[in-house]
């Protein structure tokens, strides 16, 4: 890395949005500004192909593409930006949630014609769980849009989030003139509008407030009058920008722009650099780990296997939480109690991978391994700590796996475990019976699972409906925890299974069953989310 190697210069973030809001286009433009790519089109091509289910799977199989875009590192103005990709398809997977546990902030992209859409809201809720600070980018201002005030209201109401516009648009669609920068008091002219005026106007016009004569020259009377009125209203209605409130996740600074037309992207990038937090302290089961600590620690939020079908390799994505990692270091995996020598760690640039010689808190390194590292694992320089917070979510779709060739049962078991460790699926084994049950959050995950079992493990499977609607992890605490749990298990074997770590799960046939079990066994906890280590 070329910038100063301190975690203070790191901005590790994700973009959250509903499909089609412009995440891919914005990503591409951010990378262009960061000099990470020179050809527009790299990322876009992926966005296009990703839309079709079958094509999306092809990409999943062509591991290279999927992985180089899982994390993209670029530099801009003395900072290193680590952009983590949250899958953009409509189906949700646990992977998306886990990726969001590895970022320090997020950018929420909203289509100016549509406002807050379902997927944006879901992803926002996940960010809120961890108080991840959010910047908002209102995209597609070069098209017909909704009224910006209406959009601000919608964010405030639907997400219960305060907003502070950092820029304010002047007109929209074909008439879009650019934005007034409310903090710096300057007009940022939109390229197309500038071209139309044919003058040699600079891109940015410093102003003495909205009454500035320069503004009257370049805007129509109506546009100018509206800008004056709007800015007054914004100042009256929206709270002033407050860094602390943003960093605590209560307030979102808002930028307007057009990713497609390169407008507003630099303002956003400058905003991330200036306001977004550098790596934050992270919780472990025993103590908080500060990024300033000298010893290396980190957690694995994603594992991707079989990136190269010729080698059964796996890459574990580790977010560094403290210390300065050096290539060749030996790190302890708390969960397995094994010490691993990290000799070939990699960084992910959009052009490809590079050997990682050193990395600091906030950086993501890829660690090739043969199944010794799992999602949720903590690696450290010897201290037995366990980062908390990487969740498994109760699956909403449970299917029984039917194997084409029954002779391959052992092989299936290994494949399912391996894919479960990657987070592609969850696996359960009913306490009575020998079939495997897979659990997923969205149906697309089932297609991917079937496809990968076939392509990578040579296993033909089908999925059959089960009588189960969801699963809950069961546990007990307190003095008689073991007795209570045993009693519950003994009386409910037919409705119980175990997950891949042999943790008991209640497989519910319907909500009524679940409610009854919960009221009959008050001493048992039924959890929708399971945090394994993290
Ligand atoms: P996604 O990753 O969030 O799914 O969105 P993506 O960037 O792929 O953008 C979805 C569509 O919106 C694309 O159009 C893209 O060109 C367009 N788009 C993105 N940002 C802007 C913007 O600022 N202004 C305008 N006018 N359009 C924008 P498409 O027709 O689906 O693809 P393409 O044929 O343009 O490539």
XYZ file of C-alpha atoms and ligand atoms in Angstrom:
570
model
C 0.000 0.000 0.000
C 1.301 3.406 -0.817
C -0.482 5.620 1.695
C 0.703 5.997 5.248
C 0.126 2.731 6.929
C -2.053 3.707 9.793
C -5.603 2.659 10.382
C -6.586 6.325 10.694
C -6.395 6.531 6.890
C -8.718 3.572 6.348
C -12.364 3.891 5.357
C -13.992 0.486 5.222
C -17.529 0.742 3.909
C -20.319 -0.874 1.914
C -22.977 0.470 -0.413
C -26.544 -0.502 0.378
C -29.386 -0.076 -2.075
C -32.320 -1.639 -3.839
C -31.470 -3.303 -7.182
C -31.279 -0.775 -10.024
C -30.786 2.277 -7.813
C -27.278 2.602 -9.251
C -24.952 0.800 -6.851
C -22.870 -0.753 -9.610
C -22.586 2.534 -11.490
C -21.602 4.394 -8.335
C -19.049 1.713 -7.419
C -17.510 2.044 -10.825
C -17.325 5.819 -10.564
C -15.790 5.663 -7.097
C -13.140 3.324 -8.445
C -12.512 5.670 -11.351
C -11.990 8.583 -8.994
C -9.727 6.434 -6.914
C -7.711 5.601 -10.049
C -8.356 1.929 -9.384
C -9.821 1.328 -12.813
C -9.204 3.153 -16.009
C -11.823 1.650 -18.200
C -15.422 2.351 -17.468
C -17.258 -0.876 -18.024
C -15.531 -3.454 -15.836
C -17.986 -3.371 -13.045
C -20.953 -2.403 -15.153
C -20.687 -5.504 -17.288
C -21.079 -7.524 -14.159
C -24.125 -5.555 -13.074
C -25.844 -6.273 -16.345
C -25.146 -9.954 -16.294
C -26.027 -10.259 -12.701
C -29.630 -9.411 -13.358
C -30.533 -12.749 -14.915
C -30.618 -15.606 -12.453
C -28.830 -18.101 -14.625
C -26.158 -15.620 -15.557
C -25.714 -14.631 -11.984
C -24.951 -18.251 -11.191
C -22.425 -18.426 -13.954
C -20.709 -15.542 -12.311
C -20.887 -17.286 -8.990
C -19.111 -20.184 -10.627
C -16.581 -18.011 -12.329
C -15.225 -17.392 -8.873
C -12.604 -14.961 -10.036
C -15.064 -12.234 -10.891
C -17.159 -12.669 -7.840
C -14.190 -12.559 -5.559
C -12.294 -9.649 -6.992
C -15.464 -7.655 -6.607
C -16.244 -8.837 -3.081
C -13.721 -6.376 -1.742
C -12.330 -3.499 -3.702
C -9.503 -1.439 -2.382
C -8.589 1.929 -3.827
C -6.825 5.056 -2.767
C -7.942 8.624 -2.904
C -6.466 11.763 -1.449
C -4.254 10.069 1.106
C -6.859 7.561 2.274
C -7.273 3.871 1.566
C -10.868 2.923 0.855
C -11.978 -0.669 1.304
C -15.322 -1.100 -0.391
C -17.092 -4.342 0.503
C -19.686 -5.642 -1.898
C -23.075 -6.667 -0.605
C -24.703 -8.885 -3.225
C -27.117 -6.849 -5.298
C -29.683 -9.486 -6.192
C -33.107 -9.367 -4.680
C -32.741 -12.490 -2.639
C -31.119 -12.118 0.683
C -28.435 -14.284 2.078
C -26.682 -14.435 5.404
C -23.591 -13.397 3.524
C -25.013 -9.923 3.063
C -25.606 -9.485 6.749
C -22.189 -10.757 7.672
C -20.475 -8.451 5.216
C -22.153 -5.541 6.943
C -20.590 -6.604 10.246
C -17.167 -5.952 8.715
C -17.687 -2.306 7.714
C -17.336 0.912 9.671
C -19.830 2.879 7.612
C -22.217 2.585 4.688
C -23.460 4.623 1.756
C -27.169 4.297 1.045
C -27.996 4.858 -2.621
C -31.531 5.952 -3.390
C -33.126 6.319 -6.805
C -34.447 9.886 -6.793
C -37.594 8.811 -8.624
C -38.365 5.987 -6.219
C -37.201 6.842 -2.723
C -36.756 4.193 -0.051
C -37.416 0.732 -1.515
C -37.805 -2.620 0.232
C -34.243 -3.893 -0.022
C -32.786 -0.562 1.067
C -34.959 -0.629 4.141
C -33.938 -4.191 5.048
C -30.240 -3.459 4.655
C -30.642 -0.247 6.586
C -32.154 -2.161 9.512
C -29.096 -4.414 9.582
C -26.823 -1.377 9.698
C -28.922 0.100 12.462
C -28.470 -3.010 14.620
C -24.796 -2.115 14.827
C -25.186 1.692 14.709
C -23.292 1.831 11.418
C -23.126 5.464 10.264
C -24.855 6.053 6.937
C -24.339 8.604 4.201
C -27.086 9.008 1.639
C -26.568 9.472 -2.082
C -29.725 10.456 -3.953
C -28.976 9.208 -7.454
C -30.323 9.823 -10.965
C -30.912 13.558 -10.581
C -30.462 13.821 -14.355
C -33.846 12.106 -14.699
C -37.336 13.097 -13.620
C -37.333 12.786 -9.839
C -39.619 13.094 -6.875
C -39.617 16.309 -4.897
C -36.394 16.367 -2.822
C -38.235 17.517 0.296
C -40.601 14.591 -0.049
C -37.582 12.273 -0.256
C -36.057 13.801 2.870
C -39.370 13.293 4.697
C -39.534 9.699 3.573
C -36.065 8.900 4.922
C -36.890 10.570 8.219
C -40.190 8.756 8.575
C -39.506 5.299 7.167
C -36.055 4.916 8.660
C -36.396 7.106 11.725
C -33.172 8.788 10.699
C -32.426 12.520 10.772
C -31.120 13.957 7.519
C -28.881 16.899 6.756
C -28.531 17.754 3.072
C -24.904 18.641 2.365
C -25.805 19.737 -1.165
C -29.152 20.757 -2.636
C -30.255 20.179 -6.232
C -31.241 22.948 -8.571
C -33.997 21.577 -10.766
C -33.946 17.984 -12.082
C -34.096 15.825 -15.199
C -33.270 17.674 -18.402
C -33.248 20.968 -16.505
C -30.878 19.763 -13.770
C -28.324 22.527 -13.196
C -26.237 20.991 -10.446
C -26.176 21.372 -6.683
C -25.671 24.145 -4.229
C -23.098 23.112 -1.623
C -24.691 24.232 1.619
C -21.588 23.937 3.741
C -19.087 25.549 1.416
C -21.514 28.037 -0.148
C -20.733 27.243 -3.727
C -22.587 26.118 -6.822
C -21.404 22.837 -8.332
C -22.443 22.914 -11.948
C -23.752 19.833 -13.677
C -21.681 19.042 -16.771
C -24.588 18.881 -19.217
C -26.004 22.204 -18.025
C -22.559 23.754 -18.251
C -22.105 22.546 -21.807
C -25.430 24.031 -22.828
C -24.403 27.440 -21.622
C -21.335 27.096 -23.832
C -19.394 29.535 -21.670
C -16.079 28.643 -20.126
C -17.671 28.393 -16.724
C -15.678 26.593 -14.086
C -17.270 23.497 -12.539
C -17.518 25.178 -9.152
C -18.668 28.742 -8.496
C -17.869 30.084 -5.022
C -20.808 32.205 -3.834
C -21.667 34.728 -1.159
C -24.886 32.934 -0.260
C -27.777 32.120 -2.574
C -28.302 35.795 -3.446
C -24.981 35.913 -5.254
C -25.184 37.706 -8.621
C -23.272 34.856 -10.307
C -26.137 32.500 -9.534
C -28.664 34.886 -11.049
C -26.589 34.909 -14.209
C -26.487 31.208 -14.745
C -29.889 30.135 -13.404
C -33.288 31.110 -14.747
C -35.325 33.436 -12.531
C -37.556 30.551 -11.485
C -34.661 28.261 -10.717
C -32.940 30.915 -8.689
C -36.056 31.880 -6.747
C -36.699 28.234 -5.941
C -33.125 27.697 -4.803
C -33.322 30.654 -2.411
C -36.615 29.394 -1.029
C -35.442 25.763 -0.794
C -32.203 26.575 0.973
C -34.079 28.639 3.512
C -36.465 25.750 4.085
C -33.663 23.201 4.380
C -31.934 25.359 6.955
C -35.178 25.786 8.853
C -36.354 22.174 8.701
C -33.235 19.992 8.848
C -30.821 19.801 11.737
C -27.308 21.123 11.188
C -24.728 18.507 10.358
C -23.401 17.008 13.557
C -20.427 14.681 13.235
C -21.113 12.826 16.444
C -24.748 12.246 15.610
C -23.727 10.876 12.179
C -21.094 8.606 13.698
C -23.583 7.266 16.216
C -25.920 6.382 13.358
C -28.645 8.931 14.149
C -28.134 11.402 11.336
C -27.367 10.942 7.663
C -25.654 13.576 5.537
C -27.276 13.631 2.096
C -25.641 14.240 -1.280
C -27.523 14.561 -4.552
C -26.019 13.463 -7.829
C -25.947 11.355 -10.918
C -23.562 8.438 -10.795
C -24.036 7.839 -14.495
C -23.014 11.383 -15.349
C -20.187 11.524 -12.793
C -21.954 14.195 -10.820
C -21.764 14.381 -7.056
C -19.499 11.352 -6.793
C -16.458 13.333 -5.798
C -18.438 15.252 -3.166
C -19.528 11.937 -1.734
C -15.985 10.579 -1.754
C -14.719 13.743 -0.061
C -17.517 13.332 2.472
C -16.518 9.746 3.229
C -12.919 10.801 3.623
C -13.740 13.721 5.895
C -16.553 12.329 8.031
C -16.769 8.539 7.822
C -15.105 6.866 10.775
C -11.768 5.105 10.576
C -11.850 1.596 12.106
C -13.886 1.459 15.256
C -13.221 -0.612 18.377
C -14.737 -4.096 18.148
C -16.380 -6.174 20.849
C -15.111 -9.589 21.855
C -16.628 -11.942 24.387
C -14.164 -10.749 27.025
C -13.191 -7.171 26.160
C -13.247 -4.407 23.551
C -10.390 -4.473 21.048
C -9.062 -1.075 20.054
C -7.586 -0.548 16.575
C -4.543 1.131 18.190
C -3.491 -2.024 19.986
C -0.122 -3.292 18.733
C -1.075 -6.955 18.450
C -2.914 -8.235 15.425
C -6.460 -9.494 15.674
C -9.258 -9.924 13.190
C -12.355 -11.905 12.327
C -13.481 -13.848 9.298
C -16.769 -12.639 7.806
C -16.769 -14.637 4.615
C -15.250 -17.798 3.212
C -15.305 -18.606 -0.433
C -14.389 -22.081 -1.579
C -13.435 -23.588 -4.901
C -12.583 -20.341 -6.554
C -10.374 -22.344 -8.804
C -12.239 -25.580 -9.623
C -8.914 -27.342 -10.226
C -7.759 -26.824 -6.685
C -9.950 -27.256 -3.678
C -8.815 -23.967 -2.268
C -10.700 -21.615 -0.029
C -10.211 -17.988 0.694
C -11.164 -16.665 4.092
C -11.847 -12.934 4.177
C -10.514 -11.491 7.389
C -11.183 -7.994 8.613
C -8.256 -6.776 10.651
C -9.346 -5.149 13.908
C -6.020 -4.224 15.504
C -2.260 -4.228 15.047
C -0.138 -4.288 11.903
C -0.314 -7.548 10.079
C 2.859 -8.721 8.327
C 3.054 -11.460 5.766
C 4.310 -14.711 7.259
C 2.857 -13.992 10.697
C 1.600 -16.860 12.826
C -1.907 -16.338 14.106
C -3.932 -18.341 16.584
C -7.403 -19.435 15.542
C -9.258 -19.282 18.850
C -12.040 -21.665 17.810
C -9.780 -24.515 16.684
C -6.906 -23.609 19.037
C -4.552 -24.070 16.079
C -1.802 -21.683 15.080
C -1.684 -20.876 11.386
C 1.162 -19.445 9.420
C -0.252 -16.821 7.072
C 2.258 -16.971 4.269
C 0.238 -15.996 1.194
C -2.314 -13.415 2.255
C -3.865 -11.369 -0.524
C -5.347 -7.952 -1.104
C -8.194 -7.443 -3.531
C -7.916 -4.749 -6.124
C -10.404 -4.415 -8.918
C -7.694 -5.379 -11.401
C -6.855 -8.504 -9.483
C -5.212 -9.838 -6.389
C -1.920 -8.816 -4.930
C 0.183 -10.331 -2.171
C -0.436 -8.471 1.055
C 2.841 -7.619 2.764
C 1.322 -5.636 5.548
C -2.129 -4.524 6.550
C -3.689 -2.506 9.362
C -7.053 -2.321 11.119
C -9.869 -1.831 8.632
C -8.067 -3.727 5.872
C -9.438 -6.956 4.479
C -7.015 -9.722 3.654
C -7.773 -12.964 1.905
C -6.236 -16.051 3.487
C -5.982 -19.147 1.306
C -6.559 -22.282 3.370
C -7.857 -25.818 3.168
C -10.802 -25.676 5.501
C -8.944 -24.612 8.625
C -10.714 -21.262 8.818
C -14.470 -20.807 9.155
C -16.869 -17.913 8.998
C -16.971 -16.330 12.435
C -13.443 -17.362 13.416
C -11.181 -14.981 15.291
C -7.457 -14.947 14.511
C -5.015 -13.206 16.809
C -1.409 -13.000 17.861
C -1.887 -15.519 20.596
C -4.667 -14.011 22.715
C -7.679 -16.266 23.127
C -10.360 -13.774 22.173
C -13.556 -14.216 20.218
C -15.131 -11.309 18.352
C -18.883 -11.275 18.776
C -21.633 -10.342 16.430
C -21.426 -12.452 13.267
C -24.921 -13.806 13.008
C -26.614 -16.867 11.583
C -30.255 -16.096 10.865
C -33.147 -18.482 11.285
C -33.832 -19.780 7.776
C -37.242 -19.146 6.294
C -37.029 -21.960 3.765
C -36.220 -25.521 4.820
C -35.783 -28.312 2.292
C -34.902 -31.985 2.525
C -31.962 -32.985 0.349
C -32.603 -35.969 -1.955
C -29.462 -37.469 -3.327
C -29.449 -38.957 -6.852
C -26.881 -41.607 -5.928
C -27.402 -42.928 -2.366
C -23.860 -44.352 -2.377
C -22.557 -40.819 -2.130
C -24.081 -40.042 1.267
C -20.730 -39.446 2.995
C -19.609 -37.265 0.163
C -22.825 -35.236 0.464
C -22.246 -34.757 4.159
C -18.784 -33.332 3.558
C -19.986 -31.092 0.719
C -22.897 -29.720 2.755
C -20.665 -29.007 5.703
C -18.177 -27.281 3.515
C -20.825 -25.117 1.867
C -22.383 -24.388 5.235
C -19.021 -23.180 6.490
C -18.935 -20.766 3.582
C -22.366 -19.522 4.571
C -24.001 -20.666 1.313
C -26.575 -22.595 3.320
C -27.285 -23.845 6.808
C -27.550 -27.572 7.412
C -29.586 -29.437 9.982
C -29.877 -33.073 10.812
C -33.189 -34.119 12.403
C -32.650 -36.088 15.635
C -34.931 -38.772 14.244
C -34.129 -39.773 10.693
C -31.073 -39.467 8.536
C -31.940 -36.930 5.846
C -30.154 -33.647 5.655
C -32.237 -30.514 5.818
C -30.886 -27.349 4.305
C -32.078 -23.962 5.425
C -31.833 -20.742 3.452
C -33.096 -17.205 3.743
C -33.991 -16.732 0.045
C -34.859 -19.203 -2.740
C -32.034 -18.106 -4.998
C -29.657 -19.624 -2.466
C -31.214 -23.038 -3.253
C -30.420 -22.652 -6.952
C -26.858 -21.712 -6.152
C -26.543 -24.641 -3.763
C -27.826 -27.183 -6.292
C -25.615 -25.741 -8.961
C -22.499 -25.796 -6.834
C -23.105 -29.308 -5.493
C -23.238 -30.461 -9.073
C -20.376 -28.399 -10.506
C -17.929 -28.611 -7.635
C -18.753 -31.876 -5.891
C -20.273 -33.873 -8.715
C -23.411 -34.487 -6.674
C -26.836 -34.433 -8.209
C -29.445 -33.455 -5.679
C -33.035 -32.373 -5.512
C -34.747 -30.457 -2.785
C -38.062 -31.610 -1.388
C -40.513 -29.636 0.643
C -40.476 -30.375 4.364
C -43.189 -29.897 6.919
C -41.044 -27.232 8.622
C -41.523 -23.499 8.260
C -38.589 -22.229 10.257
C -35.957 -23.161 12.817
C -34.985 -21.776 16.211
C -31.794 -22.401 18.098
C -32.670 -23.639 21.557
C -30.703 -23.113 24.728
C -31.196 -22.788 28.441
C -29.399 -20.792 31.071
C -29.285 -20.602 34.829
C -28.755 -23.216 37.479
C -30.627 -26.108 35.946
C -29.737 -25.253 32.360
C -28.483 -28.706 31.421
C -31.374 -30.520 33.077
C -33.941 -28.248 31.522
C -32.444 -28.562 28.066
C -32.209 -32.327 28.365
C -35.808 -32.553 29.498
C -36.944 -30.431 26.598
C -34.915 -32.452 24.092
C -36.119 -35.797 25.444
C -39.746 -34.765 25.135
C -39.474 -33.155 21.693
C -37.095 -35.289 19.673
C -39.457 -35.465 16.726
C -39.298 -31.709 16.311
C -35.611 -31.288 16.924
C -32.475 -31.345 14.880
C -28.864 -30.287 15.212
C -26.947 -27.727 13.227
C -23.432 -28.300 11.952
C -21.962 -27.523 15.361
C -24.347 -29.973 17.038
C -26.294 -27.121 18.605
C -29.917 -28.203 19.039
C -32.531 -26.511 16.869
C -36.290 -26.624 17.096
C -37.775 -27.297 13.661
C -41.189 -25.692 13.689
C -44.078 -27.131 11.650
C -46.172 -24.013 12.007
C -46.380 -20.898 14.104
C -48.897 -22.441 16.419
C -46.457 -25.254 17.300
C -43.710 -22.787 17.894
C -45.864 -20.594 20.124
C -46.986 -23.604 22.112
C -43.463 -24.915 22.620
C -42.412 -21.462 23.765
C -45.223 -21.179 26.263
C -44.851 -24.790 27.490
C -41.121 -24.450 28.058
C -40.572 -20.990 29.508
C -37.076 -21.958 30.694
C -35.943 -22.613 27.125
C -34.755 -19.810 24.891
C -35.780 -20.010 21.224
C -33.422 -17.807 19.186
C -33.933 -16.489 15.694
C -30.351 -15.364 15.452
C -27.326 -17.274 16.469
C -24.008 -15.617 17.018
C -21.251 -18.131 16.734
C -18.173 -16.677 18.234
C -17.716 -14.011 15.808
P -27.626 -1.565 -9.353
O -26.204 -1.979 -9.307
O -28.031 -0.798 -8.124
O -28.585 -2.640 -9.668
O -27.815 -0.455 -10.502
P -26.935 -0.141 -11.784
O -25.742 0.679 -11.418
O -26.721 -1.376 -12.574
O -27.936 0.859 -12.523
C -29.229 0.473 -12.926
C -29.634 1.281 -14.132
O -29.699 2.665 -13.771
C -28.663 1.216 -15.290
O -29.422 1.389 -16.476
C -27.802 2.443 -15.080
O -27.189 2.898 -16.273
C -28.839 3.425 -14.605
N -28.254 4.505 -13.800
C -27.422 4.406 -12.750
N -27.124 5.629 -12.283
C -27.788 6.515 -13.045
C -27.881 7.950 -13.065
O -27.292 8.655 -12.261
N -28.687 8.491 -14.022
C -29.369 7.749 -14.926
N -30.112 8.390 -15.822
N -29.303 6.394 -14.941
C -28.512 5.796 -14.019
P -29.785 0.187 -17.439
O -30.597 0.767 -18.548
O -30.381 -0.929 -16.674
O -28.412 -0.274 -17.926
P -27.550 0.375 -19.078
O -28.186 -0.112 -20.326
O -27.643 1.865 -18.926
O -26.189 -0.129 -18.839
